[in-house]
Amino acid sequence: MALIVVDVMPKAEILDPQGKAVSRALARLGHEAVGDVRVGKRFELRIDGDVTDALLDQVRTVADEVLANTVIEDVVGVHVVDEAEVGK
């Protein structure tokens, strides 16, 4: 079993009110060193069998067409997590 992780973030030009709220909360808690926060999404896709280049291409297509709202979001990462890391 393999795990493919897809990371989706708001486009840079899109306001991120959730990120602003987290940033303000961190400042109130004394973490002034944190300047800006952007909040995104992480999708974990468990795959039976081997991860091939063709499968990764298929996952990238799914990420662009289904997982991300490409009007306001970018897919910023599609990567395979080492099986030893699965479940940690």
mmCIF file of C-alpha atoms in Angstrom:
data_model
loop_
_atom_site.group_PDB
_atom_site.id
_atom_site.type_symbol
_atom_site.label_atom_id
_atom_site.label_comp_id
_atom_site.label_asym_id
_atom_site.label_seq_id
_atom_site.Cartn_x
_atom_site.Cartn_y
_atom_site.Cartn_z
ATOM 1 C CA MET A 1 0.000 0.000 0.000
ATOM 2 C CA ALA A 2 1.264 3.462 -0.869
ATOM 3 C CA LEU A 3 0.140 6.911 0.100
ATOM 4 C CA ILE A 4 0.012 9.838 -2.312
ATOM 5 C CA VAL A 5 -0.376 13.282 -0.756
ATOM 6 C CA VAL A 6 -1.885 16.187 -2.688
ATOM 7 C CA ASP A 7 -1.419 19.684 -1.260
ATOM 8 C CA VAL A 8 -3.732 22.496 -2.380
ATOM 9 C CA MET A 9 -3.307 26.161 -1.421
ATOM 10 C CA PRO A 10 -5.221 29.344 -2.196
ATOM 11 C CA LYS A 11 -3.757 31.297 -5.104
ATOM 12 C CA ALA A 12 -1.399 34.069 -3.945
ATOM 13 C CA GLU A 13 -3.771 36.808 -5.125
ATOM 14 C CA ILE A 14 -6.755 35.352 -3.219
ATOM 15 C CA LEU A 15 -7.490 36.682 0.262
ATOM 16 C CA ASP A 16 -7.200 34.023 2.957
ATOM 17 C CA PRO A 17 -9.405 35.055 5.911
ATOM 18 C CA GLN A 18 -8.798 31.753 7.665
ATOM 19 C CA GLY A 19 -5.042 32.286 7.440
ATOM 20 C CA LYS A 20 -5.405 35.866 8.731
ATOM 21 C CA ALA A 21 -7.428 34.612 11.717
ATOM 22 C CA VAL A 22 -4.743 32.054 12.564
ATOM 23 C CA SER A 23 -2.020 34.692 12.193
ATOM 24 C CA ARG A 24 -3.821 37.074 14.557
ATOM 25 C CA ALA A 25 -4.445 34.289 17.075
ATOM 26 C CA LEU A 26 -0.770 33.329 17.057
ATOM 27 C CA ALA A 27 0.224 36.947 17.667
ATOM 28 C CA ARG A 28 -2.207 37.160 20.597
ATOM 29 C CA LEU A 29 -0.620 34.009 22.035
ATOM 30 C CA GLY A 30 2.817 35.603 21.922
ATOM 31 C CA HIS A 31 4.128 34.133 18.669
ATOM 32 C CA GLU A 32 4.972 37.466 17.015
ATOM 33 C CA ALA A 33 7.683 35.901 14.841
ATOM 34 C CA VAL A 34 5.000 34.355 12.625
ATOM 35 C CA GLY A 35 4.258 36.997 10.028
ATOM 36 C CA ASP A 36 1.794 35.448 7.629
ATOM 37 C CA VAL A 37 -0.253 32.261 7.539
ATOM 38 C CA ARG A 38 -1.958 30.647 4.542
ATOM 39 C CA VAL A 39 -4.378 27.786 5.155
ATOM 40 C CA GLY A 40 -4.661 25.049 2.555
ATOM 41 C CA LYS A 41 -5.880 21.489 2.135
ATOM 42 C CA ARG A 42 -4.110 18.136 2.219
ATOM 43 C CA PHE A 43 -5.581 15.065 0.537
ATOM 44 C CA GLU A 44 -4.237 11.590 1.295
ATOM 45 C CA LEU A 45 -4.909 8.957 -1.357
ATOM 46 C CA ARG A 46 -4.169 5.365 -0.361
ATOM 47 C CA ILE A 47 -3.133 3.291 -3.347
ATOM 48 C CA ASP A 48 -3.175 -0.496 -3.669
ATOM 49 C CA GLY A 49 -0.247 -1.697 -5.711
ATOM 50 C CA ASP A 50 2.722 0.100 -7.195
ATOM 51 C CA VAL A 51 2.846 3.811 -7.876
ATOM 52 C CA THR A 52 3.863 4.302 -11.492
ATOM 53 C CA ASP A 53 4.508 7.458 -13.480
ATOM 54 C CA ALA A 54 1.196 6.870 -15.276
ATOM 55 C CA LEU A 55 -0.634 6.645 -11.947
ATOM 56 C CA LEU A 56 1.011 9.839 -10.708
ATOM 57 C CA ASP A 57 -0.065 11.592 -13.911
ATOM 58 C CA GLN A 58 -3.612 10.354 -13.301
ATOM 59 C CA VAL A 59 -3.539 11.651 -9.710
ATOM 60 C CA ARG A 60 -2.273 15.046 -10.913
ATOM 61 C CA THR A 61 -5.199 15.205 -13.338
ATOM 62 C CA VAL A 62 -7.649 14.303 -10.557
ATOM 63 C CA ALA A 63 -6.045 16.939 -8.318
ATOM 64 C CA ASP A 64 -6.449 19.649 -10.968
ATOM 65 C CA GLU A 65 -9.955 18.648 -12.058
ATOM 66 C CA VAL A 66 -11.572 17.481 -8.818
ATOM 67 C CA LEU A 67 -9.621 18.229 -5.636
ATOM 68 C CA ALA A 68 -8.755 21.873 -6.320
ATOM 69 C CA ASN A 69 -11.029 24.711 -7.303
ATOM 70 C CA THR A 70 -8.615 26.050 -9.904
ATOM 71 C CA VAL A 71 -10.331 29.438 -9.986
ATOM 72 C CA ILE A 72 -9.052 30.197 -6.483
ATOM 73 C CA GLU A 73 -6.613 27.363 -5.650
ATOM 74 C CA ASP A 74 -3.389 25.841 -6.941
ATOM 75 C CA VAL A 75 -2.206 22.264 -6.581
ATOM 76 C CA VAL A 76 1.203 22.878 -5.012
ATOM 77 C CA GLY A 77 2.336 19.326 -4.475
ATOM 78 C CA VAL A 78 1.697 15.723 -5.418
ATOM 79 C CA HIS A 79 4.106 13.322 -3.798
ATOM 80 C CA VAL A 80 4.398 9.744 -2.634
ATOM 81 C CA VAL A 81 4.949 9.202 1.082
ATOM 82 C CA ASP A 82 7.359 6.414 1.976
ATOM 83 C CA GLU A 83 5.444 3.343 3.175
ATOM 84 C CA ALA A 84 7.524 3.384 6.374
ATOM 85 C CA GLU A 85 6.021 6.818 7.131
ATOM 86 C CA VAL A 86 2.409 5.694 6.592
ATOM 87 C CA GLY A 87 0.574 5.643 9.900
ATOM 88 C CA LYS A 88 3.089 7.801 11.789
#
